[in-house]
XYZ file of C-alpha atoms in Angstrom:
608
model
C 104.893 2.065 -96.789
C 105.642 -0.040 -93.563
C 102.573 0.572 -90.823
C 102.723 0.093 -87.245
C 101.407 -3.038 -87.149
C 104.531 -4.013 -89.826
C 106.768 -2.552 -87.259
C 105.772 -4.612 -84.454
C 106.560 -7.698 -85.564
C 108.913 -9.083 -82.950
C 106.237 -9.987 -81.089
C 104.298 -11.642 -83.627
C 107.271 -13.518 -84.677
C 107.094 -14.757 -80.794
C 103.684 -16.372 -81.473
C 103.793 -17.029 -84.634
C 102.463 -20.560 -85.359
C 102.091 -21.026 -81.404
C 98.790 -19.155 -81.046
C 96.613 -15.781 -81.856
C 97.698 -14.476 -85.094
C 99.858 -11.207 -85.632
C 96.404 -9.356 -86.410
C 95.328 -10.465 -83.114
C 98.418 -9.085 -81.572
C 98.270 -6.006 -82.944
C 98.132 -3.163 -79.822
C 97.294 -0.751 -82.226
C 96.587 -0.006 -86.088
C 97.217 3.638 -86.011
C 99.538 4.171 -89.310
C 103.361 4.993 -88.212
C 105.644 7.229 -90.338
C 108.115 4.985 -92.732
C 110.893 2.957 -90.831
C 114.101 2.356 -92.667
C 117.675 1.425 -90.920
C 118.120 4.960 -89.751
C 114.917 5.320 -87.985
C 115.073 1.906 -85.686
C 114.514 2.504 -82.163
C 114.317 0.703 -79.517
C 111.761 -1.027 -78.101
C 110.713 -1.828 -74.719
C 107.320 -4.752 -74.832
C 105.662 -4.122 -71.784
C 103.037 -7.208 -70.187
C 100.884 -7.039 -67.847
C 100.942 -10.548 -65.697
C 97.181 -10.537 -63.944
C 96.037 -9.193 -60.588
C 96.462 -12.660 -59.080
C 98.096 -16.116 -59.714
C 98.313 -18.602 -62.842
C 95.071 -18.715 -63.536
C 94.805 -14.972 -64.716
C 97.935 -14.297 -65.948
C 97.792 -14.116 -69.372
C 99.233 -16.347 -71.603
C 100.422 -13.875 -74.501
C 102.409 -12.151 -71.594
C 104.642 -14.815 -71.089
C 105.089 -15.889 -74.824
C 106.582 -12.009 -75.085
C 108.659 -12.751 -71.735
C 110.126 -15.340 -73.286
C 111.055 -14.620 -76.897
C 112.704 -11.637 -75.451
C 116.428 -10.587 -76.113
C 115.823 -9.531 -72.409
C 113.316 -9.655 -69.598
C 112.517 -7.598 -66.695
C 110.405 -8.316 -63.718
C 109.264 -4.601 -61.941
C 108.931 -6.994 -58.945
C 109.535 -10.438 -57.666
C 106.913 -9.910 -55.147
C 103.824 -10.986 -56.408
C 101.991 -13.813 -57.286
C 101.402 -13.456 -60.902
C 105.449 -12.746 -60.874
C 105.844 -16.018 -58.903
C 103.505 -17.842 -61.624
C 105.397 -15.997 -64.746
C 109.191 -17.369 -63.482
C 107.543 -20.945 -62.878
C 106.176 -20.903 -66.064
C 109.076 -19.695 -68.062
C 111.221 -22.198 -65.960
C 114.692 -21.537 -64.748
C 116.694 -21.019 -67.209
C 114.861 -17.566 -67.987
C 116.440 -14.692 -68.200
C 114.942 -12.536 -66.531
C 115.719 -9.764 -63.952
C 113.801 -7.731 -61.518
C 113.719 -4.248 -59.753
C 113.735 -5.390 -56.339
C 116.800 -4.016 -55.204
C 116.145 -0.484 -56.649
C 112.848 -0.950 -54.003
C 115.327 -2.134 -51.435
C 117.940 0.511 -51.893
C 116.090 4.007 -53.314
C 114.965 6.560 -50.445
C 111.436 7.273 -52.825
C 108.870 5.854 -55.002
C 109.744 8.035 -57.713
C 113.616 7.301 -57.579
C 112.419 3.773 -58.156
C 110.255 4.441 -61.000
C 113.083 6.898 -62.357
C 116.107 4.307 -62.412
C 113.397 1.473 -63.702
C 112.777 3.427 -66.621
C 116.434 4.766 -66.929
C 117.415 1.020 -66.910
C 114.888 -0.436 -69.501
C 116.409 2.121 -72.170
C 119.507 1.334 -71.034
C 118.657 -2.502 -72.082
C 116.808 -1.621 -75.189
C 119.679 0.023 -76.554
C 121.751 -2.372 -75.775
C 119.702 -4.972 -77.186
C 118.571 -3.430 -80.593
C 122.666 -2.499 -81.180
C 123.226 -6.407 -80.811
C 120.643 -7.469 -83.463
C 122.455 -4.457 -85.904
C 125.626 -5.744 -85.250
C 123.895 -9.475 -86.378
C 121.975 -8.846 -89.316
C 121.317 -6.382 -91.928
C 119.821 -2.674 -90.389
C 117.053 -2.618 -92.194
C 115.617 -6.149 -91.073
C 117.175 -5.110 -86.841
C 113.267 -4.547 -86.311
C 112.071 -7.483 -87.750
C 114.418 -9.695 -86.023
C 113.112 -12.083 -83.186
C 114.360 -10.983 -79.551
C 115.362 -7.423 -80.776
C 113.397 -6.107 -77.720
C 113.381 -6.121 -73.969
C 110.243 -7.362 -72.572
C 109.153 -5.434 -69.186
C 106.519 -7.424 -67.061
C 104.290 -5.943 -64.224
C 101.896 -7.217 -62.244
C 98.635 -6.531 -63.043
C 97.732 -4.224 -65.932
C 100.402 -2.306 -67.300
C 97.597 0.638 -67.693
C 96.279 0.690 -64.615
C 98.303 2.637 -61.704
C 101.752 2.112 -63.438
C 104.179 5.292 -63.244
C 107.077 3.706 -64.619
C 104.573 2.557 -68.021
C 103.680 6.466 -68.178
C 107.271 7.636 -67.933
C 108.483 5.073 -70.737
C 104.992 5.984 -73.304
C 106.248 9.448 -72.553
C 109.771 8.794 -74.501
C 110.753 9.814 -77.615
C 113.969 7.789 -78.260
C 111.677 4.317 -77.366
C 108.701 2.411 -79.227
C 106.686 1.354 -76.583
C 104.015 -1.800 -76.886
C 101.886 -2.590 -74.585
C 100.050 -6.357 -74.029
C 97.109 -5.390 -71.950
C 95.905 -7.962 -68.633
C 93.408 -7.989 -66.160
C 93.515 -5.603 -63.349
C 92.529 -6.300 -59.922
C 89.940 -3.208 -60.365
C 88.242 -6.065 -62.433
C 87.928 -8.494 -59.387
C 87.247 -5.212 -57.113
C 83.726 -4.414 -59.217
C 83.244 -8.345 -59.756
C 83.159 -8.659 -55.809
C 81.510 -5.139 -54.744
C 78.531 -5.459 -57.357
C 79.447 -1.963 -58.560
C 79.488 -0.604 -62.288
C 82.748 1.855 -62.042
C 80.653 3.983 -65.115
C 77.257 3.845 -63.519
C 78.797 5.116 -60.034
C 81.708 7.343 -61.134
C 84.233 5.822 -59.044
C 87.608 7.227 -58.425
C 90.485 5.202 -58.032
C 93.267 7.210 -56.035
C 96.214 5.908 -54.691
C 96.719 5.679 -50.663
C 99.887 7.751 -50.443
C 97.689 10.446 -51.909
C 94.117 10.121 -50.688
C 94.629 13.106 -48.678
C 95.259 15.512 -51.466
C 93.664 13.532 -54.475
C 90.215 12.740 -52.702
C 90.066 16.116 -50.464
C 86.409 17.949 -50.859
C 84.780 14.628 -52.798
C 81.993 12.672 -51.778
C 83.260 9.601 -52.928
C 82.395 6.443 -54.209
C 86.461 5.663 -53.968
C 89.053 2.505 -54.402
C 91.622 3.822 -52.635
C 94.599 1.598 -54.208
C 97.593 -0.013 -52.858
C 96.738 0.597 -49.075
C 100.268 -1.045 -47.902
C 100.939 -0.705 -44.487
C 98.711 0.365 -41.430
C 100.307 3.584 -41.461
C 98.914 4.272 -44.834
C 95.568 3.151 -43.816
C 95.140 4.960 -41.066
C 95.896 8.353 -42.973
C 93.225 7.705 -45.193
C 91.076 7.097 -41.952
C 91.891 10.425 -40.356
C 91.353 12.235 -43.500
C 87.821 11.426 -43.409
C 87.327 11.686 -40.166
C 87.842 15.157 -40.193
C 86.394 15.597 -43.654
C 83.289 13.894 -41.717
C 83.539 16.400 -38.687
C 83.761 19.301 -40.700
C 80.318 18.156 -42.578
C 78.279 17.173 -39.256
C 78.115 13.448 -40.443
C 79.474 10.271 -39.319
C 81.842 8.658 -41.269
C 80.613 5.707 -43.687
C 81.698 1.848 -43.282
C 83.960 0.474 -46.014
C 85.491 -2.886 -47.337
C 88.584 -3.813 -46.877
C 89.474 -5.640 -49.964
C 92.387 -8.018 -49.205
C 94.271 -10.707 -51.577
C 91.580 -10.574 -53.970
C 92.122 -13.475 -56.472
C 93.990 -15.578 -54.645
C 93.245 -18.616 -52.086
C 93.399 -16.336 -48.696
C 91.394 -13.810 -50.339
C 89.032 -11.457 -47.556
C 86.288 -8.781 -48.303
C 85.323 -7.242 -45.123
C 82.452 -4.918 -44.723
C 83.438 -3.259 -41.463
C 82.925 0.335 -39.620
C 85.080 3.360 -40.227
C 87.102 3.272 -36.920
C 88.413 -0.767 -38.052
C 89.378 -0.216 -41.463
C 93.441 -0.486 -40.190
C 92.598 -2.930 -37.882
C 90.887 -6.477 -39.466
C 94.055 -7.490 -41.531
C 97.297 -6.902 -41.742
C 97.476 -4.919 -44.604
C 100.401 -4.980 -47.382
C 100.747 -4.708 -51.373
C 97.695 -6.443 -52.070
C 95.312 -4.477 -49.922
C 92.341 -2.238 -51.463
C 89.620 -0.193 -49.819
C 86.409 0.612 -51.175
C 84.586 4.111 -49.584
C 81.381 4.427 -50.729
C 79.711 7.784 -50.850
C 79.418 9.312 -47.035
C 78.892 13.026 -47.710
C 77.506 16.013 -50.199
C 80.718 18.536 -50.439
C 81.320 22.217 -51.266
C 82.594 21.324 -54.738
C 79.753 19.002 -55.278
C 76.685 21.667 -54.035
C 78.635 24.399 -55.654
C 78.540 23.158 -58.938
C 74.539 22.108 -58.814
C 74.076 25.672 -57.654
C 75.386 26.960 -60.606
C 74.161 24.569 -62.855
C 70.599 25.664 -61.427
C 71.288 29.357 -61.812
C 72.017 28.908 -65.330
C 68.743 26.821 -65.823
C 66.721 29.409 -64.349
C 68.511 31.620 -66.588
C 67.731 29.853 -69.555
C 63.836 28.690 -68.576
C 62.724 30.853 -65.979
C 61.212 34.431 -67.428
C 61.855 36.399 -64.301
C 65.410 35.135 -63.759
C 65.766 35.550 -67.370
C 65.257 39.672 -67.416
C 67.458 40.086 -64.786
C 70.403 41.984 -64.585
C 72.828 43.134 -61.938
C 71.037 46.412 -61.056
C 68.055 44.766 -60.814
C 69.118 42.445 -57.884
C 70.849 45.097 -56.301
C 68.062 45.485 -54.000
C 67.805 41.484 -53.573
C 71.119 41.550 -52.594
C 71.075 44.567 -49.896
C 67.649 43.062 -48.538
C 68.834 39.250 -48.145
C 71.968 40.990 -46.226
C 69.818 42.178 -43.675
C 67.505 38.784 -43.171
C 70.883 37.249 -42.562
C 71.770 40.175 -39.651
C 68.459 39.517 -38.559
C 69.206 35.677 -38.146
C 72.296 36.215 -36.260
C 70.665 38.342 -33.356
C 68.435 35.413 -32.861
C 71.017 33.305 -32.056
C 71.141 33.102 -27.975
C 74.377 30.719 -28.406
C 76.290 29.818 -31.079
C 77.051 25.970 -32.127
C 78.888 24.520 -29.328
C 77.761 26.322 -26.737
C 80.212 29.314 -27.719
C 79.168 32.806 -26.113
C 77.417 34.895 -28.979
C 78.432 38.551 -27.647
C 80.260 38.706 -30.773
C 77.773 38.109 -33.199
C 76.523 40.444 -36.134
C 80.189 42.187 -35.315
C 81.112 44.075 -38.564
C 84.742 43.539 -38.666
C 87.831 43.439 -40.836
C 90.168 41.601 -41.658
C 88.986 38.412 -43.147
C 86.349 40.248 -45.390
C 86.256 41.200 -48.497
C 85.677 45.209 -49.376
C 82.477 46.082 -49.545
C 80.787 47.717 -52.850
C 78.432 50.771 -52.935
C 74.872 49.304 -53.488
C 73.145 49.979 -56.647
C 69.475 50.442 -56.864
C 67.492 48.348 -59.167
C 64.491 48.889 -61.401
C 62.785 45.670 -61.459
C 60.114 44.256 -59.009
C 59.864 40.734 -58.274
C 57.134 38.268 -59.355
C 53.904 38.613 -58.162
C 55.381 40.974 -54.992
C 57.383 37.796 -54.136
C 59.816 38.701 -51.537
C 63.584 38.922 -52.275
C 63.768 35.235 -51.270
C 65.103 32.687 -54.001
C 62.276 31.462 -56.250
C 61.665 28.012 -55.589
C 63.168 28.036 -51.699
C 61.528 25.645 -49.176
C 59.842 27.166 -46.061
C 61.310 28.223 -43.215
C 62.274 25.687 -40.550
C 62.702 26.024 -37.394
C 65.019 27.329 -35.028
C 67.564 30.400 -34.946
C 70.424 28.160 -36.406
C 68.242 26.837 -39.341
C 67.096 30.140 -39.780
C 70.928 31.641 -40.598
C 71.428 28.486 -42.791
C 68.801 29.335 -45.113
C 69.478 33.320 -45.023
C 72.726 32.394 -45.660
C 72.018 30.229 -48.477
C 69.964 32.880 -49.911
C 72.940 35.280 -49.950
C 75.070 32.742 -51.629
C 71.920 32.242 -54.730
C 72.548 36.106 -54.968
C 76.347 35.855 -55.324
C 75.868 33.149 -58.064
C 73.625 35.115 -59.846
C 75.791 38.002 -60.295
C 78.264 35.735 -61.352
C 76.659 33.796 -63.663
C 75.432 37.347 -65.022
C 79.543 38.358 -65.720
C 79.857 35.007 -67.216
C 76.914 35.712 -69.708
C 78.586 39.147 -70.794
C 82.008 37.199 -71.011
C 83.818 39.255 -67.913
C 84.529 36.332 -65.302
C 83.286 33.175 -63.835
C 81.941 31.962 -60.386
C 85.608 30.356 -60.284
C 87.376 33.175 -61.034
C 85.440 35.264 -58.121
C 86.487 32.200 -55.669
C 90.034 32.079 -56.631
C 90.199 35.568 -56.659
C 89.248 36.359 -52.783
C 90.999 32.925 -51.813
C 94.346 34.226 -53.572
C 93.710 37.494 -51.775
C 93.055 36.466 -48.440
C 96.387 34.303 -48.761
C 98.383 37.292 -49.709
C 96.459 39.260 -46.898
C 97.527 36.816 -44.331
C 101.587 36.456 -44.696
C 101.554 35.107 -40.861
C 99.563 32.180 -41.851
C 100.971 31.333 -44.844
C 104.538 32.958 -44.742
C 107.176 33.623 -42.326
C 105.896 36.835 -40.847
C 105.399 37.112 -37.522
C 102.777 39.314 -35.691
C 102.357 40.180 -32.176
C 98.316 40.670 -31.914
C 95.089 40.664 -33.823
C 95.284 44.918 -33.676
C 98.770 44.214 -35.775
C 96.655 42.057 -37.818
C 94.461 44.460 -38.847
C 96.613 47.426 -38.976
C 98.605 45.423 -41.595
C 95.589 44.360 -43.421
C 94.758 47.990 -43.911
C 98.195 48.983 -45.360
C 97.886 45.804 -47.670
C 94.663 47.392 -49.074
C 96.048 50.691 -49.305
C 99.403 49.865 -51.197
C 97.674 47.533 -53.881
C 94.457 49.624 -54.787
C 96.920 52.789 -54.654
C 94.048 54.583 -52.350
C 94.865 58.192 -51.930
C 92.755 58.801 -48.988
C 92.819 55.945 -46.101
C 89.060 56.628 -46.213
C 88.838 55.153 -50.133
C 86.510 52.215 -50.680
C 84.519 52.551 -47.575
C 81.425 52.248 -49.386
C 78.732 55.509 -48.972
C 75.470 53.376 -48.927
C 76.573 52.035 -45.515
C 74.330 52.098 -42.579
C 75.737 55.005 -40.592
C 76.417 53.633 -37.608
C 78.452 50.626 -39.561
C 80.392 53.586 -41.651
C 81.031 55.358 -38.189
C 82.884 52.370 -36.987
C 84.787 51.070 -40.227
C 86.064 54.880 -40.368
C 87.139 54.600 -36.700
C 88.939 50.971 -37.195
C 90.495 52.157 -40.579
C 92.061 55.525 -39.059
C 93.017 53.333 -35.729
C 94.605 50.913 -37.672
C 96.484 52.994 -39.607
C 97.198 55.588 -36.960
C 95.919 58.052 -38.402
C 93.789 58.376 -35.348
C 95.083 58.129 -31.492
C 93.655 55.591 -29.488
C 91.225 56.582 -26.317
C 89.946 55.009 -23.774
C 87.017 53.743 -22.320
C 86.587 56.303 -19.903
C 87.724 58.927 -22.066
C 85.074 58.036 -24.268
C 82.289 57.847 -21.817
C 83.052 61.020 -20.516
C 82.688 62.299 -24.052
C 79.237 60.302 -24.558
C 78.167 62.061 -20.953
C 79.490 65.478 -22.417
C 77.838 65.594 -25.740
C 74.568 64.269 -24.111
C 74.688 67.101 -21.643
C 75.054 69.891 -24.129
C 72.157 68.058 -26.604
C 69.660 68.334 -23.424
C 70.039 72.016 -23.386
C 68.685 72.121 -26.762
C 65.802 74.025 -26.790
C 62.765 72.769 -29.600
C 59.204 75.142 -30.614
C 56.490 73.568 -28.531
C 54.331 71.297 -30.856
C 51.269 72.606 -28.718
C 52.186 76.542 -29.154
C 53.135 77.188 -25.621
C 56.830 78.290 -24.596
C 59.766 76.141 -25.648
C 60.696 72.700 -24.177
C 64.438 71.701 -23.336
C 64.472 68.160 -24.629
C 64.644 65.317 -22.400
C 62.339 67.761 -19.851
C 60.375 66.438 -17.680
C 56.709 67.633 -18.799
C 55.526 67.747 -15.170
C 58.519 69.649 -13.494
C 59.372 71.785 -16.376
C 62.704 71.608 -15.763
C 65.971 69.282 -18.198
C 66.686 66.105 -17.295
C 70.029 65.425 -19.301
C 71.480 62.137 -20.023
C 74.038 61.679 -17.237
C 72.183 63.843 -14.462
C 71.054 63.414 -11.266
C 67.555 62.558 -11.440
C 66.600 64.751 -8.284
C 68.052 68.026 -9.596
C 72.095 67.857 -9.019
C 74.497 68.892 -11.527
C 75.216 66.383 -14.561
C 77.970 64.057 -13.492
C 79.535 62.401 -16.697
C 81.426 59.020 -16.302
C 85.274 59.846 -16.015
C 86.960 62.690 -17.014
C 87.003 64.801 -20.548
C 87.075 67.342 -22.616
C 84.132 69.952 -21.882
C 81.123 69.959 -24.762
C 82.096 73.637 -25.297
C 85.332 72.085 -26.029
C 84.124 69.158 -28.130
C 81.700 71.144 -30.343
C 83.063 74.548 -30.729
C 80.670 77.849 -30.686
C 77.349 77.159 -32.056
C 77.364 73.664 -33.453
C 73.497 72.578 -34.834
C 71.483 70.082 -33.123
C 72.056 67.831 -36.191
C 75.780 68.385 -35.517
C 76.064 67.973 -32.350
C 73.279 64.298 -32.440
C 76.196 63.069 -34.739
C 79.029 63.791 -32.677
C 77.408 62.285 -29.421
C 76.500 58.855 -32.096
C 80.278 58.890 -33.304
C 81.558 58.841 -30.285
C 78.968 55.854 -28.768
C 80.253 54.181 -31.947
C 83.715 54.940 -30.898
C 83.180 53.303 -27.032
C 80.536 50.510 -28.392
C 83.720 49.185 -30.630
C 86.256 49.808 -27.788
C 83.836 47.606 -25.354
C 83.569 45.339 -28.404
C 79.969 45.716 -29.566
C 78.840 45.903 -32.836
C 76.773 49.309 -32.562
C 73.965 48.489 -34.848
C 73.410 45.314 -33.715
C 73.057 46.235 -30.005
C 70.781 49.339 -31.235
C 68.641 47.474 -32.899
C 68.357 44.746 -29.978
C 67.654 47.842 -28.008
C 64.803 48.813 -30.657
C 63.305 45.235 -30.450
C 63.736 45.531 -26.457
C 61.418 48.743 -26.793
C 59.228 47.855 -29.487
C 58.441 44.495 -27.121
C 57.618 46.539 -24.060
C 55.274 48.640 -25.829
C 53.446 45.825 -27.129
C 53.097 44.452 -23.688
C 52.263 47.728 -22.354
C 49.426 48.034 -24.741
């Protein structure tokens, strides 16, 4: 049986008796099927010349280059090519792929027609040998294969090697070289293992290093242009994160006499050389990311899972009340807020609003206490620091442990993963937002919203418009997602803000005639009397006795509430309609009731 070290004897036949043995050629000893005269193919030897000049370039490489029926250079422009062609002499033949760079409009058209080209020669030459000498010795014979020489290592950062490994009709070998990642961790100090590097390529820094923290080479930084992409990527990457961008090296002819490693600031990385070909850049790690902090959150959920007894009886009901009560610290954060980060007005804050959030779910209750009457905070959390931003980071933060820990609870009983919840809402809120990410075209946030509703409608196949407001809802935040629901989907007509006052006024009038028992047994007392005139005082009246004068103009209360509504009735009607004019004036009505609550509950302490 012939082995795949048997069928790579070309090469071997190219040292033989010259220098390392064929065993010390061999690329690999895997076994190969059997190879008679019907299963030749040909073969393309591919060398890799060095990362530098003559002194690295290996001499195996150009033994292949040279007992080769042809040679091919992927480019003349490089010093290891340079040292190759001066050591082979001029009367090699050898040809390069410098035109295709010269004359193709992409990298990958290049790297196409190299490859195209290679088993073009192959062919070619393996059908010459046949023609010469008996089939079954064509693979045997010296110079029945092309050889293909980069600069280099032919593993490292070489499409065109990829493409031809990838071919069925070829036998590929491969004569390994230094890389100039060798002379980058040589110079830097750096173990690529013991630091997880990433090597990514320039062109595609943006994409390929978007949401990492680094350590990076970023390879084959070739122009200024380049350079300065990879700059403004993490500049903004830095932005987003609050941190200032780290300082690099520019690693520059590395290996050869003009060679330059420059430890500089961010801002000059496209400024200390003129870049080209040979140019590197080493980022070291700047930043913590999402990806990065997502994972060790839940890799620490599932060790408290697996170690912790509390976390460990847990179950979804159980944290329901974790959940609701870690939702309300964070509303509770956001009213402290005077001002939002960068000075923006915070008149919006604790707004309940859709779009752009997910439906909510009805809110179980659970069954089991926390440790030692801990409160619903995560186990483990530091204390609380200071301030009314730090304070929403950590609520926050204690929101997301909840959301992880339902997740990681699915993922236990095998229904989905922490991904699968992230790429679920992401895909959603792309589909929800065709004007972003598709041609539609809206005229105004209302449209927005009006369209988001009819999005949720049509793909949860809701018979009422009402469907999936959930029914353990604070009232006042049911009131208004009811309201912005039937507004958006006009199922409701729109009023204004006088309109609505005047209804407010109305309904506040009739609930002051209201007559309640006396607690103290005497006659009845109209609420909101005054207990030393004896006589209403409704919301909306004149103080000194004239007739109630409601803002605007309205339907009557007679008209509003019918014949005989209760006082229950008619308390809800008068708070749906201040929920109706708080959202028109654009205020969240339980946050600005329960400012007004802390506004009273402060007075009375003072009073006291």
């Amino acid at each position: 049986m012939t082995t795949r070290s048997q069928g790579r004897r070309t090469l071997a036949q190219v040292d033989a008796g010259i220098g390392p043995s064929e065993a010390e050629l061999r690329i690999s000893a895997a076994p190969r099927a059997p190879r008679d005269a019907r299963l030749v193919r040909p073969t393309v030897v591919v060398v890799g010349l060095g990362p530098a000049g003559a002194e690295l370039l290996p001499h195996r490489s150009v033994r292949a280059m040279g007992g080769a029926r042809q040679c091919f250079l992927r480019t003349t422009r490089h010093p290891a090519a340079e040292a190759a062609l001066q050591m082979l002499g001029a009367g090699a033949n050898v040809t390069s792929f410098d035109d295709l760079y010269d004359e193709a409009a992409t990298f990958d058209d290049v790297y196409d027609a190299i490859v195209e080209r290679l088993a073009g020669a192959a062919r070619g030459a393996l059908a010459d040998v046949v023609g010469a000498v008996p089939a079954a010795a064509a693979a045997d014979e010296t110079g029945g294969y092309v050889c293909y020489a980069v600069p280099g290592s032919p593993l490292v950062a070489e499409r065109t090697v990829v493409s031809l490994r990838a071919r069925a009709d070829l036998d590929v070998e491969v004569v390994p070289a230094l890389s100039f990642l060798d002379l980058v961790w040589e110079r830097l100090g750096v173990d690529p293992v013991a630091s997880s590097v990433r090597i990514v390529d320039a062109a595609s820094f943006v994409v390929d290093a978007a949401g990492q923290p680094g350590p990076f080479v970023v390879a084959q930084c070739h122009d200024r242009f380049v350079l300065s992409q990879v700059k403004l990527a993490v500049d903004e990457w830095s932005g987003s994160a609050g941190v200032d961008p780290p300082d690099a090296v520019v690693l520059y002819h590395l290996g050869l006499p003009d060679e330059q490693v420059l430890a500089v600031s961010w801002h000059e990385i496209d400024q200390v050389v003129g870049p080209d070909h040979l140019t590197a850049l080493w980022v070291p790690p700047w930043s913590s990311t999402v990806a990065v902090e997502s994972a060790r959150m839940e890799e620490l959920v599932r060790v408290l899972r697996e170690r912790c007894p509390w976390d460990r009886r847990q179950t979804h009901a159980s944290l329901a009340p974790n959940l609701l009560e870690e939702t309300y610290e964070v509303l509770e954060a956001i009213t402290e807020l005077d001002a939002e980060p960068d000075g923006a007005d915070a008149d919006a804050v604790g707004v309940v609003a859709e779009p752009d959030g997910a439906d909510a779910d009805a809110v179980g209750v659970g069954v089991d206490a926390e440790p030692d009457g801990a409160d619903a905070d995560a186990v483990g959390v530091v204390a609380e620091p200071g301030g009314a931003v730090d304070h929403l980071l950590e609520e926050l933060g204690d929101v997301a442990f909840q959301v992880y820990f339902h997740a990681r609870l699915a993922a236990e009983s095998g229904w989905f993963t922490m991904a699968d919840v992230l790429r679920a809402v992401h895909d959603k809120l792309v589909e929800r937002h065709p004007h972003v990410f598709g041609d539609l075209t809206v005229a105004s946030a209302d449209e927005v919203a009006a369209r988001w509703e009819l999005s949720k409608q049509r793909e949860k196949r809701r018979a009422s418009i009402f469907d999936g407001i959930p029914t353990a809802l604070p009232a006042l935040a049911m009131a208004a997602k009811v309201q912005r629901r039937a507004e958006a989907l006009r199922a409701a007509g729109a009023r204004s803000a006088p309109e609505l006052a005047a209804t407010v006024a109305a309904l506040a009038s009739s609930a002051a005639g209201f007559r309640l028992p006396d607690p103290h047994g005497g006659h009845p007392s109209p609420v909101g009397s005054d207990p030393h005139r004896g006589h209403p005082s409704p919301v909306g009246s004149d103080p000194h006795g004239g007739q109630p004068s409601p803002v605007g103009s309205g339907p009557s209360a007679e008209q509003l509430v019918g014949s005989g509504p209760s006082a229950e009735q008619l308390v809800g009607r008068l708070l749906f309609a201040a929920v109706d004019l708080a959202r028109l004036l654009e205020v969240d009505a339980e946050t600005a009731l329960r400012i007004t609550v802390d506004e009273f509950r402060r007075q009375v302490d003072r009073g006291r």
